[in-house]
Amino acid sequence: MAETMVAEVMAELAELEDPKTRGVNEKHGDDHGVNLSKLRALAKRLKTQQELACQLWETGDTAARLLATLICRPKAFDRDELDVMLREARTPKVHDWLVNYVVKKNPHSEELRPAWSADPDPVVASAGWALTTERVTKKPEGLDLAGLLDVIEAEMKDAPDRLQWAMNHCLAQIGIEHAEHRARAIDIGERLEVLKDYPTSPGCTSPFAPIWITEMVRRQHDDEGQTLLPAGAVMAHTKSPGSM
């Protein structure tokens, strides 16, 4: 019965495959051609099925693994299972969804965070930094924010792309969420110039940390009915880098 279910789901994913979508995704390192809205609709219909999710993951197929992250029970995985899955998740979208939809909701996330951050594999390390950014934003108590800035200042400039992006996100969130570290975060961003020339679509905020921090803080103060900076001091965008 279980094998039949997996076969049926894989067949449906194959039917959803679109060559144009695959072409776009492959430019970003993702080897699948399934529209993500349709993938989410399939997940909604299947609902939570942990056993099926695990079997879909084991296929190694990118679309199947994305679906698995949507129908699994995040808290059902033990620490070692998550570690193995992360190291298997080599395409960017599978990696991102696994971290955001599964690991962040798992009780072992804080145990994995420092272990992954120190991992010699930069892709694994980027997951640790993503978990650190989550804590910077939602539960900063106990974090050494100044120490994190020290590491970012020393290592971000020469870090591989995905690790560099994750560290830059952490830098921005420290600057956005913690006023006492904002000036240093902006200064680090200005000196390192990481992602300064990153092409930014209309309506999106640049991922260059000084612009990102300034814009998001401006919005927060605007929401509070205050004026933080003179008009024209920041780029007037409507989306964060994560919206791109």
PDB file of C-alpha atoms in Angstrom:
ATOM      1  CA  MET A   1       0.000   0.000   0.000  1.00  0.00           C
ATOM      2  CA  ALA A   2       2.761   2.427   0.954  1.00  0.00           C
ATOM      3  CA  GLU A   3       4.741   1.677  -2.208  1.00  0.00           C
ATOM      4  CA  THR A   4       1.613   2.203  -4.273  1.00  0.00           C
ATOM      5  CA  MET A   5       1.063   5.596  -2.638  1.00  0.00           C
ATOM      6  CA  VAL A   6       4.624   6.688  -3.349  1.00  0.00           C
ATOM      7  CA  ALA A   7       4.296   5.590  -6.967  1.00  0.00           C
ATOM      8  CA  GLU A   8       1.046   7.518  -7.341  1.00  0.00           C
ATOM      9  CA  VAL A   9       2.549  10.692  -5.886  1.00  0.00           C
ATOM     10  CA  MET A  10       5.660  10.399  -8.036  1.00  0.00           C
ATOM     11  CA  ALA A  11       3.449   9.950 -11.099  1.00  0.00           C
ATOM     12  CA  GLU A  12       1.497  13.077 -10.188  1.00  0.00           C
ATOM     13  CA  LEU A  13       4.715  15.035  -9.735  1.00  0.00           C
ATOM     14  CA  ALA A  14       5.848  13.839 -13.144  1.00  0.00           C
ATOM     15  CA  GLU A  15       2.599  15.134 -14.647  1.00  0.00           C
ATOM     16  CA  LEU A  16       3.227  18.531 -13.047  1.00  0.00           C
ATOM     17  CA  GLU A  17       6.699  18.743 -14.584  1.00  0.00           C
ATOM     18  CA  ASP A  18       7.041  21.712 -16.927  1.00  0.00           C
ATOM     19  CA  PRO A  19      10.134  22.206 -19.129  1.00  0.00           C
ATOM     20  CA  LYS A  20      10.020  26.007 -18.879  1.00  0.00           C
ATOM     21  CA  THR A  21       9.772  25.884 -15.091  1.00  0.00           C
ATOM     22  CA  ARG A  22      12.690  23.444 -14.990  1.00  0.00           C
ATOM     23  CA  GLY A  23      14.758  25.761 -17.147  1.00  0.00           C
ATOM     24  CA  VAL A  24      14.212  28.665 -14.751  1.00  0.00           C
ATOM     25  CA  ASN A  25      14.865  26.511 -11.681  1.00  0.00           C
ATOM     26  CA  GLU A  26      18.042  24.992 -13.069  1.00  0.00           C
ATOM     27  CA  LYS A  27      19.533  28.461 -13.420  1.00  0.00           C
ATOM     28  CA  HIS A  28      19.296  28.633  -9.605  1.00  0.00           C
ATOM     29  CA  GLY A  29      20.649  25.124  -9.035  1.00  0.00           C
ATOM     30  CA  ASP A  30      17.277  23.410  -8.525  1.00  0.00           C
ATOM     31  CA  ASP A  31      16.765  20.369 -10.744  1.00  0.00           C
ATOM     32  CA  HIS A  32      12.981  20.157 -10.894  1.00  0.00           C
ATOM     33  CA  GLY A  33      10.227  21.589 -13.051  1.00  0.00           C
ATOM     34  CA  VAL A  34       7.215  21.633 -10.753  1.00  0.00           C
ATOM     35  CA  ASN A  35       5.469  24.935 -10.108  1.00  0.00           C
ATOM     36  CA  LEU A  36       5.706  25.543  -6.368  1.00  0.00           C
ATOM     37  CA  SER A  37       2.089  26.707  -6.067  1.00  0.00           C
ATOM     38  CA  LYS A  38       0.956  23.410  -7.572  1.00  0.00           C
ATOM     39  CA  LEU A  39       3.342  21.543  -5.290  1.00  0.00           C
ATOM     40  CA  ARG A  40       1.833  23.276  -2.263  1.00  0.00           C
ATOM     41  CA  ALA A  41      -1.678  22.453  -3.507  1.00  0.00           C
ATOM     42  CA  LEU A  42      -0.696  18.773  -3.707  1.00  0.00           C
ATOM     43  CA  ALA A  43       0.723  18.933  -0.185  1.00  0.00           C
ATOM     44  CA  LYS A  44      -2.490  20.491   1.080  1.00  0.00           C
ATOM     45  CA  ARG A  45      -4.497  17.651  -0.440  1.00  0.00           C
ATOM     46  CA  LEU A  46      -2.205  14.960   0.984  1.00  0.00           C
ATOM     47  CA  LYS A  47      -2.089  16.596   4.435  1.00  0.00           C
ATOM     48  CA  THR A  48       0.416  15.395   7.052  1.00  0.00           C
ATOM     49  CA  GLN A  49       1.763  11.906   6.355  1.00  0.00           C
ATOM     50  CA  GLN A  50       5.070  11.218   8.064  1.00  0.00           C
ATOM     51  CA  GLU A  51       5.708   7.774   6.586  1.00  0.00           C
ATOM     52  CA  LEU A  52       4.971   8.971   3.064  1.00  0.00           C
ATOM     53  CA  ALA A  53       7.172  12.006   3.605  1.00  0.00           C
ATOM     54  CA  CYS A  54      10.114   9.812   4.610  1.00  0.00           C
ATOM     55  CA  GLN A  55       9.611   7.563   1.588  1.00  0.00           C
ATOM     56  CA  LEU A  56       9.411  10.536  -0.760  1.00  0.00           C
ATOM     57  CA  TRP A  57      12.631  11.895   0.721  1.00  0.00           C
ATOM     58  CA  GLU A  58      14.364   8.576   0.134  1.00  0.00           C
ATOM     59  CA  THR A  59      13.643   8.777  -3.604  1.00  0.00           C
ATOM     60  CA  GLY A  60      16.266  11.515  -3.875  1.00  0.00           C
ATOM     61  CA  ASP A  61      14.040  13.377  -6.329  1.00  0.00           C
ATOM     62  CA  THR A  62      14.084  17.139  -5.739  1.00  0.00           C
ATOM     63  CA  ALA A  63      10.350  17.742  -6.237  1.00  0.00           C
ATOM     64  CA  ALA A  64       9.553  14.728  -4.025  1.00  0.00           C
ATOM     65  CA  ARG A  65      11.855  16.028  -1.302  1.00  0.00           C
ATOM     66  CA  LEU A  66      10.263  19.467  -1.433  1.00  0.00           C
ATOM     67  CA  LEU A  67       6.865  17.820  -1.045  1.00  0.00           C
ATOM     68  CA  ALA A  68       8.210  15.736   1.847  1.00  0.00           C
ATOM     69  CA  THR A  69       9.137  18.874   3.793  1.00  0.00           C
ATOM     70  CA  LEU A  70       5.534  20.060   3.471  1.00  0.00           C
ATOM     71  CA  ILE A  71       3.730  16.882   4.583  1.00  0.00           C
ATOM     72  CA  CYS A  72       6.071  15.611   7.297  1.00  0.00           C
ATOM     73  CA  ARG A  73       5.813  16.084  11.061  1.00  0.00           C
ATOM     74  CA  PRO A  74       8.852  18.251  11.842  1.00  0.00           C
ATOM     75  CA  LYS A  75       9.044  17.193  15.484  1.00  0.00           C
ATOM     76  CA  ALA A  76       9.136  13.493  14.560  1.00  0.00           C
ATOM     77  CA  PHE A  77      12.753  13.529  13.360  1.00  0.00           C
ATOM     78  CA  ASP A  78      15.624  12.877  15.733  1.00  0.00           C
ATOM     79  CA  ARG A  79      18.864  14.837  15.670  1.00  0.00           C
ATOM     80  CA  ASP A  80      20.842  12.368  13.594  1.00  0.00           C
ATOM     81  CA  GLU A  81      18.082  12.042  11.002  1.00  0.00           C
ATOM     82  CA  LEU A  82      18.054  15.802  10.475  1.00  0.00           C
ATOM     83  CA  ASP A  83      21.837  15.899  10.197  1.00  0.00           C
ATOM     84  CA  VAL A  84      21.823  13.208   7.517  1.00  0.00           C
ATOM     85  CA  MET A  85      18.957  14.879   5.643  1.00  0.00           C
ATOM     86  CA  LEU A  86      20.678  18.248   5.630  1.00  0.00           C
ATOM     87  CA  ARG A  87      23.862  16.759   4.210  1.00  0.00           C
ATOM     88  CA  GLU A  88      21.791  15.063   1.505  1.00  0.00           C
ATOM     89  CA  ALA A  89      19.950  18.296   0.633  1.00  0.00           C
ATOM     90  CA  ARG A  90      22.326  19.692  -1.950  1.00  0.00           C
ATOM     91  CA  THR A  91      19.953  21.774  -4.073  1.00  0.00           C
ATOM     92  CA  PRO A  92      19.244  25.265  -2.694  1.00  0.00           C
ATOM     93  CA  LYS A  93      15.452  24.991  -2.496  1.00  0.00           C
ATOM     94  CA  VAL A  94      15.446  21.613  -0.746  1.00  0.00           C
ATOM     95  CA  HIS A  95      18.071  22.913   1.673  1.00  0.00           C
ATOM     96  CA  ASP A  96      16.072  26.079   2.398  1.00  0.00           C
ATOM     97  CA  TRP A  97      12.747  24.311   2.862  1.00  0.00           C
ATOM     98  CA  LEU A  98      14.274  21.620   5.065  1.00  0.00           C
ATOM     99  CA  VAL A  99      15.812  24.250   7.345  1.00  0.00           C
ATOM    100  CA  ASN A 100      12.809  26.586   7.419  1.00  0.00           C
ATOM    101  CA  TYR A 101       9.894  24.153   7.429  1.00  0.00           C
ATOM    102  CA  VAL A 102      11.368  21.235   9.341  1.00  0.00           C
ATOM    103  CA  VAL A 103      14.533  21.965  11.339  1.00  0.00           C
ATOM    104  CA  LYS A 104      13.339  25.277  12.802  1.00  0.00           C
ATOM    105  CA  LYS A 105      10.262  23.487  14.180  1.00  0.00           C
ATOM    106  CA  ASN A 106      12.216  20.572  15.621  1.00  0.00           C
ATOM    107  CA  PRO A 107      13.295  20.423  19.302  1.00  0.00           C
ATOM    108  CA  HIS A 108      16.872  19.584  18.249  1.00  0.00           C
ATOM    109  CA  SER A 109      17.339  22.809  16.268  1.00  0.00           C
ATOM    110  CA  GLU A 110      19.283  24.606  18.995  1.00  0.00           C
ATOM    111  CA  GLU A 111      21.568  21.610  19.490  1.00  0.00           C
ATOM    112  CA  LEU A 112      22.250  21.465  15.758  1.00  0.00           C
ATOM    113  CA  ARG A 113      22.754  25.225  15.334  1.00  0.00           C
ATOM    114  CA  PRO A 114      26.311  25.559  16.762  1.00  0.00           C
ATOM    115  CA  ALA A 115      27.378  22.160  15.410  1.00  0.00           C
ATOM    116  CA  TRP A 116      26.348  23.073  11.879  1.00  0.00           C
ATOM    117  CA  SER A 117      27.744  26.602  12.114  1.00  0.00           C
ATOM    118  CA  ALA A 118      31.200  25.158  12.830  1.00  0.00           C
ATOM    119  CA  ASP A 119      30.991  22.478  10.120  1.00  0.00           C
ATOM    120  CA  PRO A 120      33.753  22.588   7.472  1.00  0.00           C
ATOM    121  CA  ASP A 121      31.148  22.096   4.727  1.00  0.00           C
ATOM    122  CA  PRO A 122      29.996  25.653   3.866  1.00  0.00           C
ATOM    123  CA  VAL A 123      26.531  24.478   2.824  1.00  0.00           C
ATOM    124  CA  VAL A 124      26.025  22.791   6.189  1.00  0.00           C
ATOM    125  CA  ALA A 125      27.489  25.839   7.931  1.00  0.00           C
ATOM    126  CA  SER A 126      24.994  28.059   6.123  1.00  0.00           C
ATOM    127  CA  ALA A 127      22.174  26.105   7.784  1.00  0.00           C
ATOM    128  CA  GLY A 128      23.726  26.807  11.182  1.00  0.00           C
ATOM    129  CA  TRP A 129      23.839  30.509  10.365  1.00  0.00           C
ATOM    130  CA  ALA A 130      20.205  30.412   9.232  1.00  0.00           C
ATOM    131  CA  LEU A 131      19.249  28.973  12.623  1.00  0.00           C
ATOM    132  CA  THR A 132      21.351  31.644  14.334  1.00  0.00           C
ATOM    133  CA  THR A 133      19.549  34.361  12.376  1.00  0.00           C
ATOM    134  CA  GLU A 134      16.253  32.899  13.592  1.00  0.00           C
ATOM    135  CA  ARG A 135      17.457  33.227  17.174  1.00  0.00           C
ATOM    136  CA  VAL A 136      18.780  36.750  16.604  1.00  0.00           C
ATOM    137  CA  THR A 137      15.280  37.707  15.520  1.00  0.00           C
ATOM    138  CA  LYS A 138      13.056  35.692  17.841  1.00  0.00           C
ATOM    139  CA  LYS A 139      15.071  34.542  20.875  1.00  0.00           C
ATOM    140  CA  PRO A 140      18.336  36.477  21.217  1.00  0.00           C
ATOM    141  CA  GLU A 141      18.745  35.850  24.954  1.00  0.00           C
ATOM    142  CA  GLY A 142      22.064  34.122  25.575  1.00  0.00           C
ATOM    143  CA  LEU A 143      23.533  34.886  22.157  1.00  0.00           C
ATOM    144  CA  ASP A 144      26.852  36.718  21.987  1.00  0.00           C
ATOM    145  CA  LEU A 145      25.839  39.238  19.339  1.00  0.00           C
ATOM    146  CA  ALA A 146      29.150  41.089  19.483  1.00  0.00           C
ATOM    147  CA  GLY A 147      30.932  37.770  19.037  1.00  0.00           C
ATOM    148  CA  LEU A 148      28.774  36.943  16.025  1.00  0.00           C
ATOM    149  CA  LEU A 149      29.700  40.291  14.499  1.00  0.00           C
ATOM    150  CA  ASP A 150      33.375  39.488  15.116  1.00  0.00           C
ATOM    151  CA  VAL A 151      33.037  36.236  13.144  1.00  0.00           C
ATOM    152  CA  ILE A 152      31.067  37.891  10.352  1.00  0.00           C
ATOM    153  CA  GLU A 153      33.620  40.697  10.109  1.00  0.00           C
ATOM    154  CA  ALA A 154      36.488  38.229   9.876  1.00  0.00           C
ATOM    155  CA  GLU A 155      34.988  35.542   7.633  1.00  0.00           C
ATOM    156  CA  MET A 156      32.061  36.788   5.529  1.00  0.00           C
ATOM    157  CA  LYS A 157      34.063  38.543   2.806  1.00  0.00           C
ATOM    158  CA  ASP A 158      35.754  35.353   1.611  1.00  0.00           C
ATOM    159  CA  ALA A 159      33.006  32.846   2.444  1.00  0.00           C
ATOM    160  CA  PRO A 160      31.489  30.699  -0.355  1.00  0.00           C
ATOM    161  CA  ASP A 161      28.287  32.094  -1.825  1.00  0.00           C
ATOM    162  CA  ARG A 162      25.618  30.278   0.195  1.00  0.00           C
ATOM    163  CA  LEU A 163      27.494  30.660   3.465  1.00  0.00           C
ATOM    164  CA  GLN A 164      28.183  34.297   2.671  1.00  0.00           C
ATOM    165  CA  TRP A 165      24.492  34.932   2.004  1.00  0.00           C
ATOM    166  CA  ALA A 166      23.514  33.310   5.323  1.00  0.00           C
ATOM    167  CA  MET A 167      26.095  35.316   7.265  1.00  0.00           C
ATOM    168  CA  ASN A 168      24.997  38.513   5.549  1.00  0.00           C
ATOM    169  CA  HIS A 169      21.389  37.801   6.537  1.00  0.00           C
ATOM    170  CA  CYS A 170      22.502  37.365  10.141  1.00  0.00           C
ATOM    171  CA  LEU A 171      24.439  40.641   9.955  1.00  0.00           C
ATOM    172  CA  ALA A 172      21.360  42.447   8.668  1.00  0.00           C
ATOM    173  CA  GLN A 173      19.066  40.983  11.324  1.00  0.00           C
ATOM    174  CA  ILE A 174      21.448  41.976  14.112  1.00  0.00           C
ATOM    175  CA  GLY A 175      21.404  45.522  12.762  1.00  0.00           C
ATOM    176  CA  ILE A 176      17.641  45.553  12.306  1.00  0.00           C
ATOM    177  CA  GLU A 177      16.639  44.001  15.624  1.00  0.00           C
ATOM    178  CA  HIS A 178      19.301  45.284  18.013  1.00  0.00           C
ATOM    179  CA  ALA A 179      19.825  49.044  18.056  1.00  0.00           C
ATOM    180  CA  GLU A 180      22.907  48.830  20.272  1.00  0.00           C
ATOM    181  CA  HIS A 181      24.739  46.895  17.534  1.00  0.00           C
ATOM    182  CA  ARG A 182      23.234  48.727  14.550  1.00  0.00           C
ATOM    183  CA  ALA A 183      26.049  51.174  13.871  1.00  0.00           C
ATOM    184  CA  ARG A 184      28.676  48.420  13.927  1.00  0.00           C
ATOM    185  CA  ALA A 185      26.571  46.143  11.708  1.00  0.00           C
ATOM    186  CA  ILE A 186      26.180  48.917   9.140  1.00  0.00           C
ATOM    187  CA  ASP A 187      29.889  49.719   9.344  1.00  0.00           C
ATOM    188  CA  ILE A 188      30.850  46.087   8.752  1.00  0.00           C
ATOM    189  CA  GLY A 189      28.553  45.946   5.758  1.00  0.00           C
ATOM    190  CA  GLU A 190      29.953  49.160   4.309  1.00  0.00           C
ATOM    191  CA  ARG A 191      33.564  48.055   4.683  1.00  0.00           C
ATOM    192  CA  LEU A 192      33.135  44.502   3.405  1.00  0.00           C
ATOM    193  CA  GLU A 193      30.800  45.541   0.552  1.00  0.00           C
ATOM    194  CA  VAL A 194      29.311  42.039   0.378  1.00  0.00           C
ATOM    195  CA  LEU A 195      26.376  41.952  -2.096  1.00  0.00           C
ATOM    196  CA  LYS A 196      26.749  45.694  -2.679  1.00  0.00           C
ATOM    197  CA  ASP A 197      26.279  45.244  -6.423  1.00  0.00           C
ATOM    198  CA  TYR A 198      23.717  42.444  -6.222  1.00  0.00           C
ATOM    199  CA  PRO A 199      21.060  42.969  -8.938  1.00  0.00           C
ATOM    200  CA  THR A 200      17.834  43.953  -7.222  1.00  0.00           C
ATOM    201  CA  SER A 201      14.437  43.738  -8.904  1.00  0.00           C
ATOM    202  CA  PRO A 202      12.048  46.702  -8.763  1.00  0.00           C
ATOM    203  CA  GLY A 203      10.072  46.614  -5.518  1.00  0.00           C
ATOM    204  CA  CYS A 204      12.736  44.606  -3.661  1.00  0.00           C
ATOM    205  CA  THR A 205      15.168  45.850  -1.034  1.00  0.00           C
ATOM    206  CA  SER A 206      18.845  45.363  -1.783  1.00  0.00           C
ATOM    207  CA  PRO A 207      20.489  42.558   0.226  1.00  0.00           C
ATOM    208  CA  PHE A 208      23.465  44.892   0.814  1.00  0.00           C
ATOM    209  CA  ALA A 209      23.331  45.018   4.611  1.00  0.00           C
ATOM    210  CA  PRO A 210      23.553  48.815   5.158  1.00  0.00           C
ATOM    211  CA  ILE A 211      20.628  49.425   2.780  1.00  0.00           C
ATOM    212  CA  TRP A 212      18.667  46.445   4.097  1.00  0.00           C
ATOM    213  CA  ILE A 213      19.098  47.486   7.748  1.00  0.00           C
ATOM    214  CA  THR A 214      18.290  51.134   7.119  1.00  0.00           C
ATOM    215  CA  GLU A 215      15.189  50.372   5.087  1.00  0.00           C
ATOM    216  CA  MET A 216      13.727  47.841   7.527  1.00  0.00           C
ATOM    217  CA  VAL A 217      14.362  50.082  10.534  1.00  0.00           C
ATOM    218  CA  ARG A 218      12.748  52.975   8.681  1.00  0.00           C
ATOM    219  CA  ARG A 219       9.650  50.869   8.091  1.00  0.00           C
ATOM    220  CA  GLN A 220       9.483  49.860  11.742  1.00  0.00           C
ATOM    221  CA  HIS A 221       9.589  53.490  12.814  1.00  0.00           C
ATOM    222  CA  ASP A 222       7.085  54.501  10.160  1.00  0.00           C
ATOM    223  CA  ASP A 223       4.736  51.861  11.536  1.00  0.00           C
ATOM    224  CA  GLU A 224       5.170  53.456  14.952  1.00  0.00           C
ATOM    225  CA  GLY A 225       4.390  56.895  13.544  1.00  0.00           C
ATOM    226  CA  GLN A 226       7.962  58.101  13.996  1.00  0.00           C
ATOM    227  CA  THR A 227      10.572  59.463  11.616  1.00  0.00           C
ATOM    228  CA  LEU A 228      13.975  57.808  11.857  1.00  0.00           C
ATOM    229  CA  LEU A 229      15.828  59.300   8.890  1.00  0.00           C
ATOM    230  CA  PRO A 230      15.386  62.260   6.530  1.00  0.00           C
ATOM    231  CA  ALA A 231      13.283  61.628   3.467  1.00  0.00           C
ATOM    232  CA  GLY A 232      15.368  60.201   0.626  1.00  0.00           C
ATOM    233  CA  ALA A 233      17.972  58.682   2.948  1.00  0.00           C
ATOM    234  CA  VAL A 234      16.922  55.129   2.111  1.00  0.00           C
ATOM    235  CA  MET A 235      15.713  53.238  -0.912  1.00  0.00           C
ATOM    236  CA  ALA A 236      11.920  53.149  -1.061  1.00  0.00           C
ATOM    237  CA  HIS A 237      11.231  49.496  -1.724  1.00  0.00           C
ATOM    238  CA  THR A 238       8.274  47.375  -0.769  1.00  0.00           C
ATOM    239  CA  LYS A 239       9.794  43.930  -0.270  1.00  0.00           C
ATOM    240  CA  SER A 240      12.634  42.405   1.705  1.00  0.00           C
ATOM    241  CA  PRO A 241      15.414  40.383   0.046  1.00  0.00           C
ATOM    242  CA  GLY A 242      13.637  37.212   1.146  1.00  0.00           C
ATOM    243  CA  SER A 243      10.721  38.141  -1.119  1.00  0.00           C
ATOM    244  CA  MET A 244      12.758  37.914  -4.303  1.00  0.00           C
TER     245      MET A 244
END
